[in-house]
Amino acid sequence: VIGPYFFENAAGNAVTVNGGSYRDMITNFLWEELNGIDLEDIFFQQDGATCHTADETMQLLQTKFHGRVISRRGDVNWPPRSCDLTPLDFSLWGFLKGKVYANDPQTIPELKEEIRRTINKISPQLCQNVIENFVKRMNVCKQSRGGHLSDIVFHI
């Protein structure tokens, strides 16, 4: 798991995520995190937010993930409202929220530190469980001919 990354200015204040700030994150954070990793068989997945799919952003992603970008306007088109199959949506955010808020952070710095601590504790086994759950979700989605999985409970 790479991250977290907080979109902030030099003073540490939150900033709006736009095309420029997203590309800055990719260039100044993500590329550093991926340095030394063989990316030949790794795909990059993102949602269809405008800042993610701007021409400059897509060109930047192609420099490391040529032919392997899963996104609206990407090499593999990812349909809108497809959170049924997006691992971050169906597993990570709920997991993080439960763990982070269990410790009742009272300030933004405490919240950020709790997020960092929780992400750093994500085990390889949890990642493996998410992958196995993803495969189950794909099979159920295929059987339902692309329908939503809202009535199905998956345990990680």
PDB file of C-alpha atoms in Angstrom:
ATOM      1  CA  VAL A   1       0.000   0.000   0.000  1.00  0.00           C
ATOM      2  CA  ILE A   2       1.399   3.369  -1.003  1.00  0.00           C
ATOM      3  CA  GLY A   3       0.473   6.447   0.960  1.00  0.00           C
ATOM      4  CA  PRO A   4      -1.242   8.226   2.393  1.00  0.00           C
ATOM      5  CA  TYR A   5      -0.840  11.478   0.535  1.00  0.00           C
ATOM      6  CA  PHE A   6      -2.496  14.648   1.794  1.00  0.00           C
ATOM      7  CA  PHE A   7      -3.160  17.382  -0.761  1.00  0.00           C
ATOM      8  CA  GLU A   8      -1.701  20.427   0.983  1.00  0.00           C
ATOM      9  CA  ASN A   9       0.117  23.650   0.202  1.00  0.00           C
ATOM     10  CA  ALA A  10       3.553  24.551   1.590  1.00  0.00           C
ATOM     11  CA  ALA A  11       1.922  25.808   4.812  1.00  0.00           C
ATOM     12  CA  GLY A  12       0.251  22.442   5.395  1.00  0.00           C
ATOM     13  CA  ASN A  13      -3.257  23.644   4.552  1.00  0.00           C
ATOM     14  CA  ALA A  14      -5.563  21.433   2.508  1.00  0.00           C
ATOM     15  CA  VAL A  15      -5.922  22.362  -1.155  1.00  0.00           C
ATOM     16  CA  THR A  16      -8.503  21.481  -3.762  1.00  0.00           C
ATOM     17  CA  VAL A  17      -7.524  18.538  -5.911  1.00  0.00           C
ATOM     18  CA  ASN A  18      -7.343  19.764  -9.485  1.00  0.00           C
ATOM     19  CA  GLY A  19      -5.364  18.631 -12.504  1.00  0.00           C
ATOM     20  CA  GLY A  20      -2.234  20.478 -11.409  1.00  0.00           C
ATOM     21  CA  SER A  21      -2.221  19.272  -7.806  1.00  0.00           C
ATOM     22  CA  TYR A  22      -3.004  15.717  -8.922  1.00  0.00           C
ATOM     23  CA  ARG A  23      -0.122  15.735 -11.408  1.00  0.00           C
ATOM     24  CA  ASP A  24       2.164  17.206  -8.729  1.00  0.00           C
ATOM     25  CA  MET A  25       1.244  14.291  -6.456  1.00  0.00           C
ATOM     26  CA  ILE A  26       2.016  11.818  -9.227  1.00  0.00           C
ATOM     27  CA  THR A  27       5.337  13.443 -10.097  1.00  0.00           C
ATOM     28  CA  ASN A  28       6.590  14.345  -6.617  1.00  0.00           C
ATOM     29  CA  PHE A  29       5.163  11.504  -4.533  1.00  0.00           C
ATOM     30  CA  LEU A  30       3.945   8.501  -6.516  1.00  0.00           C
ATOM     31  CA  TRP A  31       6.922   8.284  -8.862  1.00  0.00           C
ATOM     32  CA  GLU A  32       9.260   8.386  -5.835  1.00  0.00           C
ATOM     33  CA  GLU A  33       7.284   5.615  -4.114  1.00  0.00           C
ATOM     34  CA  LEU A  34       7.430   3.479  -7.262  1.00  0.00           C
ATOM     35  CA  ASN A  35      11.147   4.042  -7.804  1.00  0.00           C
ATOM     36  CA  GLY A  36      12.903   0.701  -8.046  1.00  0.00           C
ATOM     37  CA  ILE A  37       9.694  -1.302  -8.529  1.00  0.00           C
ATOM     38  CA  ASP A  38       9.274  -3.272 -11.752  1.00  0.00           C
ATOM     39  CA  LEU A  39       6.041  -1.849 -13.161  1.00  0.00           C
ATOM     40  CA  GLU A  40       5.918  -4.001 -16.289  1.00  0.00           C
ATOM     41  CA  ASP A  41       2.970  -6.101 -15.057  1.00  0.00           C
ATOM     42  CA  ILE A  42       1.324  -3.475 -12.847  1.00  0.00           C
ATOM     43  CA  PHE A  43      -1.797  -1.581 -13.854  1.00  0.00           C
ATOM     44  CA  PHE A  44      -2.768   1.857 -12.545  1.00  0.00           C
ATOM     45  CA  GLN A  45      -6.455   2.314 -11.689  1.00  0.00           C
ATOM     46  CA  GLN A  46      -8.262   5.565 -10.942  1.00  0.00           C
ATOM     47  CA  ASP A  47     -11.797   6.877 -11.116  1.00  0.00           C
ATOM     48  CA  GLY A  48     -13.090   9.217 -13.792  1.00  0.00           C
ATOM     49  CA  ALA A  49     -12.708  12.531 -11.950  1.00  0.00           C
ATOM     50  CA  THR A  50     -11.819  15.333 -14.351  1.00  0.00           C
ATOM     51  CA  CYS A  51      -8.470  15.997 -12.647  1.00  0.00           C
ATOM     52  CA  HIS A  52      -7.601  12.314 -13.154  1.00  0.00           C
ATOM     53  CA  THR A  53      -8.548  12.191 -16.816  1.00  0.00           C
ATOM     54  CA  ALA A  54      -7.227  15.524 -18.112  1.00  0.00           C
ATOM     55  CA  ASP A  55      -5.052  15.106 -21.205  1.00  0.00           C
ATOM     56  CA  GLU A  56      -1.862  16.105 -19.367  1.00  0.00           C
ATOM     57  CA  THR A  57      -2.609  13.677 -16.537  1.00  0.00           C
ATOM     58  CA  MET A  58      -3.293  10.758 -18.855  1.00  0.00           C
ATOM     59  CA  GLN A  59      -0.092  11.492 -20.795  1.00  0.00           C
ATOM     60  CA  LEU A  60       1.878  11.578 -17.534  1.00  0.00           C
ATOM     61  CA  LEU A  61       0.456   8.221 -16.416  1.00  0.00           C
ATOM     62  CA  GLN A  62       1.357   6.677 -19.774  1.00  0.00           C
ATOM     63  CA  THR A  63       5.037   7.436 -19.125  1.00  0.00           C
ATOM     64  CA  LYS A  64       5.128   4.719 -16.431  1.00  0.00           C
ATOM     65  CA  PHE A  65       2.036   2.621 -17.177  1.00  0.00           C
ATOM     66  CA  HIS A  66       1.987   2.581 -20.989  1.00  0.00           C
ATOM     67  CA  GLY A  67      -1.049   0.568 -22.061  1.00  0.00           C
ATOM     68  CA  ARG A  68      -1.974  -0.250 -18.445  1.00  0.00           C
ATOM     69  CA  VAL A  69      -4.115   2.644 -17.192  1.00  0.00           C
ATOM     70  CA  ILE A  70      -7.586   1.643 -15.985  1.00  0.00           C
ATOM     71  CA  SER A  71      -9.682   4.805 -16.055  1.00  0.00           C
ATOM     72  CA  ARG A  72     -12.265   6.731 -17.985  1.00  0.00           C
ATOM     73  CA  ARG A  73     -10.335   7.622 -21.159  1.00  0.00           C
ATOM     74  CA  GLY A  74      -7.675   5.070 -20.219  1.00  0.00           C
ATOM     75  CA  ASP A  75      -6.368   1.963 -21.935  1.00  0.00           C
ATOM     76  CA  VAL A  76      -8.966  -0.059 -20.052  1.00  0.00           C
ATOM     77  CA  ASN A  77     -12.166   1.934 -19.721  1.00  0.00           C
ATOM     78  CA  TRP A  78     -13.553   1.889 -16.174  1.00  0.00           C
ATOM     79  CA  PRO A  79     -17.295   2.591 -16.124  1.00  0.00           C
ATOM     80  CA  PRO A  80     -18.746   5.315 -13.901  1.00  0.00           C
ATOM     81  CA  ARG A  81     -20.355   4.330 -10.587  1.00  0.00           C
ATOM     82  CA  SER A  82     -18.478   1.034 -10.563  1.00  0.00           C
ATOM     83  CA  CYS A  83     -17.518   1.003  -6.899  1.00  0.00           C
ATOM     84  CA  ASP A  84     -18.816  -2.564  -6.596  1.00  0.00           C
ATOM     85  CA  LEU A  85     -15.494  -3.670  -8.056  1.00  0.00           C
ATOM     86  CA  THR A  86     -13.112  -0.958  -6.871  1.00  0.00           C
ATOM     87  CA  PRO A  87     -11.050  -2.380  -3.983  1.00  0.00           C
ATOM     88  CA  LEU A  88     -10.475   1.034  -2.388  1.00  0.00           C
ATOM     89  CA  ASP A  89     -14.209   1.668  -2.334  1.00  0.00           C
ATOM     90  CA  PHE A  90     -15.400  -1.741  -1.169  1.00  0.00           C
ATOM     91  CA  SER A  91     -12.685  -2.390   1.386  1.00  0.00           C
ATOM     92  CA  LEU A  92     -10.100   0.230   2.270  1.00  0.00           C
ATOM     93  CA  TRP A  93     -12.225   3.291   3.075  1.00  0.00           C
ATOM     94  CA  GLY A  94     -14.551   1.459   5.454  1.00  0.00           C
ATOM     95  CA  PHE A  95     -11.643  -0.349   7.086  1.00  0.00           C
ATOM     96  CA  LEU A  96      -9.710   2.900   7.580  1.00  0.00           C
ATOM     97  CA  LYS A  97     -12.694   4.816   8.894  1.00  0.00           C
ATOM     98  CA  GLY A  98     -13.449   2.174  11.499  1.00  0.00           C
ATOM     99  CA  LYS A  99      -9.846   1.917  12.708  1.00  0.00           C
ATOM    100  CA  VAL A 100      -8.986   5.631  12.560  1.00  0.00           C
ATOM    101  CA  TYR A 101     -12.063   6.899  14.366  1.00  0.00           C
ATOM    102  CA  ALA A 102     -11.881   4.163  17.007  1.00  0.00           C
ATOM    103  CA  ASN A 103      -9.022   6.179  18.526  1.00  0.00           C
ATOM    104  CA  ASP A 104     -11.086   9.404  18.468  1.00  0.00           C
ATOM    105  CA  PRO A 105      -8.595  11.876  16.971  1.00  0.00           C
ATOM    106  CA  GLN A 106      -9.433  15.424  18.082  1.00  0.00           C
ATOM    107  CA  THR A 107      -7.311  17.550  15.750  1.00  0.00           C
ATOM    108  CA  ILE A 108      -6.340  17.453  12.076  1.00  0.00           C
ATOM    109  CA  PRO A 109      -2.725  16.517  12.936  1.00  0.00           C
ATOM    110  CA  GLU A 110      -3.999  13.680  15.161  1.00  0.00           C
ATOM    111  CA  LEU A 111      -6.337  12.523  12.385  1.00  0.00           C
ATOM    112  CA  LYS A 112      -3.539  12.525   9.810  1.00  0.00           C
ATOM    113  CA  GLU A 113      -1.214  10.649  12.156  1.00  0.00           C
ATOM    114  CA  GLU A 114      -3.919   8.066  12.875  1.00  0.00           C
ATOM    115  CA  ILE A 115      -4.474   7.613   9.124  1.00  0.00           C
ATOM    116  CA  ARG A 116      -0.723   7.118   8.595  1.00  0.00           C
ATOM    117  CA  ARG A 117      -0.472   4.669  11.487  1.00  0.00           C
ATOM    118  CA  THR A 118      -3.478   2.659  10.304  1.00  0.00           C
ATOM    119  CA  ILE A 119      -2.273   2.444   6.706  1.00  0.00           C
ATOM    120  CA  ASN A 120       1.175   1.341   7.868  1.00  0.00           C
ATOM    121  CA  LYS A 121      -0.457  -1.513   9.797  1.00  0.00           C
ATOM    122  CA  ILE A 122      -2.219  -2.950   6.731  1.00  0.00           C
ATOM    123  CA  SER A 123      -0.893  -6.480   6.488  1.00  0.00           C
ATOM    124  CA  PRO A 124      -0.032  -8.487   3.394  1.00  0.00           C
ATOM    125  CA  GLN A 125      -2.759 -10.936   4.487  1.00  0.00           C
ATOM    126  CA  LEU A 126      -5.394  -8.178   4.409  1.00  0.00           C
ATOM    127  CA  CYS A 127      -4.247  -7.233   0.903  1.00  0.00           C
ATOM    128  CA  GLN A 128      -4.487 -10.895  -0.135  1.00  0.00           C
ATOM    129  CA  ASN A 129      -8.017 -11.094   1.299  1.00  0.00           C
ATOM    130  CA  VAL A 130      -9.023  -7.989  -0.674  1.00  0.00           C
ATOM    131  CA  ILE A 131      -7.661  -9.546  -3.879  1.00  0.00           C
ATOM    132  CA  GLU A 132      -9.580 -12.775  -3.254  1.00  0.00           C
ATOM    133  CA  ASN A 133     -12.720 -10.766  -2.491  1.00  0.00           C
ATOM    134  CA  PHE A 134     -12.202  -8.798  -5.719  1.00  0.00           C
ATOM    135  CA  VAL A 135     -12.166 -12.024  -7.738  1.00  0.00           C
ATOM    136  CA  LYS A 136     -15.417 -13.131  -6.041  1.00  0.00           C
ATOM    137  CA  ARG A 137     -16.982  -9.750  -6.806  1.00  0.00           C
ATOM    138  CA  MET A 138     -15.964  -9.977 -10.471  1.00  0.00           C
ATOM    139  CA  ASN A 139     -17.556 -13.408 -10.767  1.00  0.00           C
ATOM    140  CA  VAL A 140     -20.800 -12.280  -9.100  1.00  0.00           C
ATOM    141  CA  CYS A 141     -20.901  -9.150 -11.256  1.00  0.00           C
ATOM    142  CA  LYS A 142     -20.400 -11.275 -14.365  1.00  0.00           C
ATOM    143  CA  GLN A 143     -23.203 -13.637 -13.280  1.00  0.00           C
ATOM    144  CA  SER A 144     -25.509 -10.666 -12.675  1.00  0.00           C
ATOM    145  CA  ARG A 145     -24.624  -9.335 -16.148  1.00  0.00           C
ATOM    146  CA  GLY A 146     -23.018  -6.201 -14.725  1.00  0.00           C
ATOM    147  CA  GLY A 147     -25.650  -5.432 -12.100  1.00  0.00           C
ATOM    148  CA  HIS A 148     -24.846  -3.777  -8.794  1.00  0.00           C
ATOM    149  CA  LEU A 149     -23.814  -5.931  -5.872  1.00  0.00           C
ATOM    150  CA  SER A 150     -25.545  -3.849  -3.197  1.00  0.00           C
ATOM    151  CA  ASP A 151     -27.540  -6.755  -1.787  1.00  0.00           C
ATOM    152  CA  ILE A 152     -24.548  -9.043  -1.420  1.00  0.00           C
ATOM    153  CA  VAL A 153     -22.339  -8.961   1.652  1.00  0.00           C
ATOM    154  CA  PHE A 154     -18.671  -9.748   1.188  1.00  0.00           C
ATOM    155  CA  HIS A 155     -16.399 -10.355   4.129  1.00  0.00           C
ATOM    156  CA  ILE A 156     -12.741  -9.440   3.975  1.00  0.00           C
TER     157      ILE A 156
END
